[in-house]
Amino acid sequence: MIVLGYNGFTKGAELFGRLYGATGIDRNLLVGHDAAAALVIDGEVVAAVEEERLSRVKKTSDFPEQAIRWCLDSAGVELGEVDMFAFPWRFSETVGEQMIAQICGTDLSVPAKFDSLRRTGELYTDMLSREAVYGDFVRRTGHDLDPNKLALVPHHLAHLMCGAYLAGGGDAAFLVSDGRAEILSAVMGELRNGVVRVFDESSVEMTSSLGVAYGRITRYLGFVPNNDEYKVMGLAAYGAPPRHNPLLERVVRLHENGSYTISIPRDQQAYYALFDDLFDGDSVKREEFDFRVKVAGLAQHMVEAITAHQVRTLTAASGLDNLLFEGGLALNCVANSKMLERSSFTGMEVSFGASDPGVAIGAAVYTAGLRNRPAEAVTTPYLGPSFDERHVLDALAAYADRVDWQEEADVAAVSDRTAELLAEKNVVGWFQGRTEFGPRALGSRSILANPAFPDIKDIINVRVKHREPFRPFAPVVLESEAPRVFAMGKKTASPYMTFVFPVREEYQERIPGACHVDGTARVQTVNERQNPALAGLLRAFTERTEVPCLLNTSFNVAGEPIVCSPRDALECFLATEIDYLVIDRFVVTKKHPSDTP
């Protein structure tokens, strides 16, 4: 059976801009963001890529035309050969009725209610309804799709199925929490014997979304919601844990059934006024580092308190040992680690597709009838485009007036040469194999550096990434070495950078570039099976330097998608102060002006 999952709306950005006044990247960040496609053949995910990697439009919500075409071409499949098409949103008529009831039940004035109904009606008719989704697919692909071959999968179910499939199946309790699905923002329950049971009494309505609340604080601090929440998480580490939290005292109410209510106005001017009152802030203070640290700490504490409340209820209601956590909130790796260590769960999984890229995978595996991943299916984030030597050489030739390159004999020689470069204070672009799927660079399209240099973070942030200097970087380490360097608690591996661990005291001075200000690190573990090229490089680097890990950050600059093609990599390399580019078997350097004839 062949199933194609996809996420994205052609009209999303236009409608959110016109109906709700969204501008810039915000137009892509409400529904359908992280547009992607994924292909499942006979029970295995064989290809998946985000549209942004191909279109080069960050966080795009557009219909993933290029991603769909690449997935099919990579597997040699035509549109007509696909058995089912799976879409991870299901705005049924029942959901539409609930949306209407929610608007009518608000305390808005009558004219404001009519205005909200008008805008929501246009959004539903032109974009969200089954008829609109079907028409969008036909127009963009030119394929005369049998309507019975289009499956609409509820958004939270798509999140859950992505996590369950990639975790290898089996019984587990689950929590899915994000900005919004159709009408809810968080659900919990259990997956037992392949059957999903939602604890409906613990579901949280969209109007009390924790993801939206965190996003509004993100905007209040001058960042982009649904995009920059990780900056707030990083800032929080610069301050001490709060003794009391006005958000929990005045904005959040926790309920005995595991749900909660968050009361924050929707209007930006109104919630800025509320936050100024709560945090003793104003437009001047919002620019001050110490104030931003304080507010970030309160926001992070709110997330940790609410998720701990949910997990307590889930533990009591389920009794299963393992926890699946999916949705945008699952990218808060600081909260993840505390959730696991402070709970009775013995295991917890957060997938590489936990945020909205993963719903394309989840919709596809659900529609394919998969509740558990087949034992022979490979779980890997390296599902995107790869490029053979001819493509690499063609790209290098196109930039021959600006770069030089040296070809290494084999994979081992590439590892040795790269380890030699990284032993010094060099920043290296690392481009190998298939593009990874999801928001993290996991060693296929990465920027690497030596964490033994205390100032290496500043070098990368300012000279390479062009981003805020307070941002930390993740260390990548061999799975076998990770427990020696990091206090990993209940985890034995962390392959997707979804957990944070303390750096053991004896290593903090040896890898200062990998330590955040609070002595922790967002760790990626790797082994030979997952990524042989990266594992080989780590072994060669450690043998040469006795440094047990490398810094790994995404191969891009602020505001740009992670690079995908050799040309993308060369453009980024030439636009930054990256010292070397290692692409396939070629070590690339920049020509100096004196080298140009």
Tab-separated table of N, CA and C in Angstrom, residues 248-322:
chain	number	residue	atom	x	y	z
A	248	LEU	N	1.023	31.911	37.205
A	248	LEU	CA	0.293	30.828	37.852
A	248	LEU	C	-0.703	31.355	38.880
A	249	GLU	N	-0.420	32.535	39.425
A	249	GLU	CA	-1.298	33.093	40.451
A	249	GLU	C	-2.501	33.816	39.856
A	250	ARG	N	-2.329	34.424	38.676
A	250	ARG	CA	-3.383	35.292	38.154
A	250	ARG	C	-3.918	34.898	36.780
A	251	VAL	N	-3.199	34.080	36.045
A	251	VAL	CA	-3.584	33.777	34.663
A	251	VAL	C	-4.006	32.325	34.477
A	252	VAL	N	-3.356	31.415	35.202
A	252	VAL	CA	-3.567	29.972	35.022
A	252	VAL	C	-4.389	29.406	36.173
A	253	ARG	N	-5.337	28.536	35.833
A	253	ARG	CA	-6.059	27.757	36.835
A	253	ARG	C	-5.929	26.279	36.484
A	254	LEU	N	-5.433	25.486	37.411
A	254	LEU	CA	-5.286	24.046	37.216
A	254	LEU	C	-6.512	23.339	37.765
A	255	HIS	N	-7.015	22.356	37.011
A	255	HIS	CA	-8.220	21.640	37.418
A	255	HIS	C	-7.886	20.202	37.805
A	256	GLU	N	-8.693	19.628	38.678
A	256	GLU	CA	-8.408	18.302	39.225
A	256	GLU	C	-8.346	17.217	38.152
A	257	ASN	N	-9.037	17.402	37.043
A	257	ASN	CA	-9.060	16.382	35.996
A	257	ASN	C	-7.834	16.427	35.075
A	258	GLY	N	-6.868	17.285	35.395
A	258	GLY	CA	-5.653	17.378	34.585
A	258	GLY	C	-5.688	18.447	33.524
A	259	SER	N	-6.829	19.089	33.335
A	259	SER	CA	-6.918	20.196	32.375
A	259	SER	C	-6.561	21.504	33.072
A	260	TYR	N	-6.656	22.580	32.368
A	260	TYR	CA	-6.332	23.886	32.928
A	260	TYR	C	-7.013	24.960	32.092
A	261	THR	N	-7.106	26.138	32.672
A	261	THR	CA	-7.642	27.306	31.974
A	261	THR	C	-6.586	28.405	32.012
A	262	ILE	N	-6.328	29.003	30.866
A	262	ILE	CA	-5.397	30.123	30.784
A	262	ILE	C	-6.171	31.337	30.264
A	263	SER	N	-6.152	32.412	31.028
A	263	SER	CA	-6.922	33.605	30.684
A	263	SER	C	-5.979	34.723	30.270
A	264	ILE	N	-5.725	34.824	28.980
A	264	ILE	CA	-4.909	35.890	28.410
A	264	ILE	C	-5.688	36.486	27.238
A	265	PRO	N	-5.838	37.800	27.170
A	265	PRO	CA	-6.594	38.393	26.066
A	265	PRO	C	-5.987	38.036	24.713
A	266	ARG	N	-6.837	37.976	23.690
A	266	ARG	CA	-6.348	37.671	22.345
A	266	ARG	C	-5.717	38.893	21.675
A	267	ASP	N	-6.232	40.055	21.984
A	267	ASP	CA	-5.737	41.281	21.371
A	267	ASP	C	-4.332	41.603	21.878
A	268	GLN	N	-3.419	41.903	20.940
A	268	GLN	CA	-2.021	42.119	21.320
A	268	GLN	C	-1.870	43.286	22.286
A	269	GLN	N	-2.548	44.382	22.028
A	269	GLN	CA	-2.423	45.531	22.924
A	269	GLN	C	-2.898	45.180	24.331
A	270	ALA	N	-3.955	44.368	24.416
A	270	ALA	CA	-4.501	43.998	25.728
A	270	ALA	C	-3.557	43.054	26.471
A	271	TYR	N	-2.977	42.084	25.774
A	271	TYR	CA	-2.098	41.189	26.538
A	271	TYR	C	-0.743	41.818	26.825
A	272	TYR	N	-0.312	42.791	26.035
A	272	TYR	CA	0.883	43.548	26.417
A	272	TYR	C	0.624	44.308	27.721
A	273	ALA	N	-0.565	44.900	27.831
A	273	ALA	CA	-0.907	45.634	29.050
A	273	ALA	C	-0.969	44.686	30.247
A	274	LEU	N	-1.543	43.492	30.037
A	274	LEU	CA	-1.597	42.504	31.120
A	274	LEU	C	-0.194	42.093	31.551
A	275	PHE	N	0.679	41.803	30.585
A	275	PHE	CA	2.035	41.383	30.926
A	275	PHE	C	2.825	42.497	31.592
A	276	ASP	N	2.646	43.736	31.143
A	276	ASP	CA	3.315	44.853	31.820
A	276	ASP	C	2.900	44.923	33.292
A	277	ASP	N	1.613	44.667	33.538
A	277	ASP	CA	1.116	44.682	34.916
A	277	ASP	C	1.681	43.507	35.713
A	278	LEU	N	1.673	42.304	35.113
A	278	LEU	CA	2.152	41.111	35.814
A	278	LEU	C	3.647	41.168	36.108
A	279	PHE	N	4.407	41.668	35.134
A	279	PHE	CA	5.867	41.595	35.225
A	279	PHE	C	6.513	42.918	35.611
A	280	ASP	N	5.677	43.959	35.861
A	280	ASP	CA	6.200	45.293	36.157
A	280	ASP	C	7.084	45.760	35.006
A	281	GLY	N	6.520	45.681	33.809
A	281	GLY	CA	7.288	46.005	32.607
A	281	GLY	C	6.763	47.218	31.867
A	282	ASP	N	7.510	47.611	30.860
A	282	ASP	CA	7.098	48.661	29.931
A	282	ASP	C	7.945	48.516	28.681
A	283	SER	N	7.735	49.401	27.717
A	283	SER	CA	8.416	49.271	26.429
A	283	SER	C	9.929	49.387	26.554
A	284	VAL	N	10.413	50.123	27.555
A	284	VAL	CA	11.859	50.258	27.758
A	284	VAL	C	12.419	48.991	28.399
A	285	LYS	N	11.757	48.499	29.438
A	285	LYS	CA	12.247	47.315	30.143
A	285	LYS	C	12.291	46.085	29.238
A	286	ARG	N	11.357	46.014	28.281
A	286	ARG	CA	11.322	44.840	27.397
A	286	ARG	C	12.592	44.696	26.575
A	287	GLU	N	13.368	45.739	26.473
A	287	GLU	CA	14.623	45.691	25.725
A	287	GLU	C	15.810	45.330	26.625
A	288	GLU	N	15.576	45.285	27.939
A	288	GLU	CA	16.668	45.037	28.875
A	288	GLU	C	16.868	43.534	29.086
A	289	PHE	N	18.120	43.110	29.080
A	289	PHE	CA	18.422	41.686	29.167
A	289	PHE	C	17.905	41.079	30.464
A	290	ASP	N	18.146	41.719	31.592
A	290	ASP	CA	17.729	41.159	32.880
A	290	ASP	C	16.214	41.000	32.958
A	291	PHE	N	15.480	41.972	32.422
A	291	PHE	CA	14.017	41.874	32.420
A	291	PHE	C	13.565	40.712	31.550
A	292	ARG	N	14.172	40.573	30.394
A	292	ARG	CA	13.800	39.475	29.499
A	292	ARG	C	14.106	38.122	30.149
A	293	VAL	N	15.214	38.046	30.859
A	293	VAL	CA	15.553	36.810	31.564
A	293	VAL	C	14.483	36.487	32.612
A	294	LYS	N	14.071	37.500	33.365
A	294	LYS	CA	13.048	37.285	34.401
A	294	LYS	C	11.755	36.770	33.786
A	295	VAL	N	11.292	37.430	32.733
A	295	VAL	CA	10.024	37.032	32.101
A	295	VAL	C	10.151	35.645	31.472
A	296	ALA	N	11.283	35.381	30.813
A	296	ALA	CA	11.500	34.058	30.214
A	296	ALA	C	11.466	32.973	31.273
A	297	GLY	N	12.055	33.255	32.435
A	297	GLY	CA	12.050	32.289	33.523
A	297	GLY	C	10.640	31.999	34.027
A	298	LEU	N	9.813	33.027	34.094
A	298	LEU	CA	8.422	32.839	34.525
A	298	LEU	C	7.638	32.043	33.489
A	299	ALA	N	7.869	32.329	32.205
A	299	ALA	CA	7.186	31.586	31.144
A	299	ALA	C	7.591	30.117	31.161
A	300	GLN	N	8.893	29.862	31.328
A	300	GLN	CA	9.379	28.489	31.368
A	300	GLN	C	8.828	27.756	32.595
A	301	HIS	N	8.808	28.439	33.711
A	301	HIS	CA	8.263	27.833	34.932
A	301	HIS	C	6.786	27.501	34.751
A	302	MET	N	6.043	28.355	34.060
A	302	MET	CA	4.629	28.088	33.778
A	302	MET	C	4.476	26.798	32.972
A	303	VAL	N	5.297	26.639	31.926
A	303	VAL	CA	5.237	25.424	31.106
A	303	VAL	C	5.530	24.193	31.957
A	304	GLU	N	6.570	24.277	32.770
A	304	GLU	CA	6.957	23.117	33.584
A	304	GLU	C	5.886	22.774	34.612
A	305	ALA	N	5.269	23.773	35.204
A	305	ALA	CA	4.232	23.520	36.207
A	305	ALA	C	2.990	22.898	35.574
A	306	ILE	N	2.589	23.412	34.424
A	306	ILE	CA	1.377	22.896	33.778
A	306	ILE	C	1.603	21.485	33.245
A	307	THR	N	2.739	21.241	32.605
A	307	THR	CA	2.984	19.896	32.084
A	307	THR	C	3.152	18.889	33.219
A	308	ALA	N	3.746	19.307	34.332
A	308	ALA	CA	3.843	18.410	35.485
A	308	ALA	C	2.449	18.057	36.013
A	309	HIS	N	1.554	19.037	36.026
A	309	HIS	CA	0.168	18.813	36.423
A	309	HIS	C	-0.500	17.792	35.503
A	310	GLN	N	-0.278	17.930	34.205
A	310	GLN	CA	-0.861	16.980	33.255
A	310	GLN	C	-0.295	15.573	33.457
A	311	VAL	N	1.012	15.489	33.650
A	311	VAL	CA	1.652	14.178	33.792
A	311	VAL	C	1.193	13.485	35.070
A	312	ARG	N	0.980	14.220	36.138
A	312	ARG	CA	0.479	13.607	37.378
A	312	ARG	C	-0.868	12.935	37.125
A	313	THR	N	-1.737	13.640	36.430
A	313	THR	CA	-3.048	13.076	36.123
A	313	THR	C	-2.927	11.879	35.190
A	314	LEU	N	-2.078	12.003	34.191
A	314	LEU	CA	-1.896	10.925	33.218
A	314	LEU	C	-1.338	9.675	33.878
A	315	THR	N	-0.389	9.839	34.780
A	315	THR	CA	0.196	8.703	35.487
A	315	THR	C	-0.860	7.958	36.293
A	316	ALA	N	-1.688	8.705	36.978
A	316	ALA	CA	-2.719	8.083	37.808
A	316	ALA	C	-3.780	7.383	36.973
A	317	ALA	N	-4.087	7.940	35.807
A	317	ALA	CA	-5.166	7.394	34.986
A	317	ALA	C	-4.733	6.229	34.117
A	318	SER	N	-3.452	6.156	33.790
A	318	SER	CA	-3.010	5.155	32.827
A	318	SER	C	-2.315	3.963	33.462
A	319	GLY	N	-1.283	4.199	34.226
A	319	GLY	CA	-0.539	3.109	34.826
A	319	GLY	C	0.467	2.444	33.917
A	320	LEU	N	0.618	2.938	32.697
A	320	LEU	CA	1.623	2.397	31.790
A	320	LEU	C	2.990	2.990	32.111
A	321	ASP	N	4.047	2.314	31.682
A	321	ASP	CA	5.404	2.723	32.056
A	321	ASP	C	6.006	3.770	31.131
A	322	ASN	N	5.557	3.785	29.882
A	322	ASN	CA	6.181	4.657	28.882
A	322	ASN	C	5.271	5.813	28.507
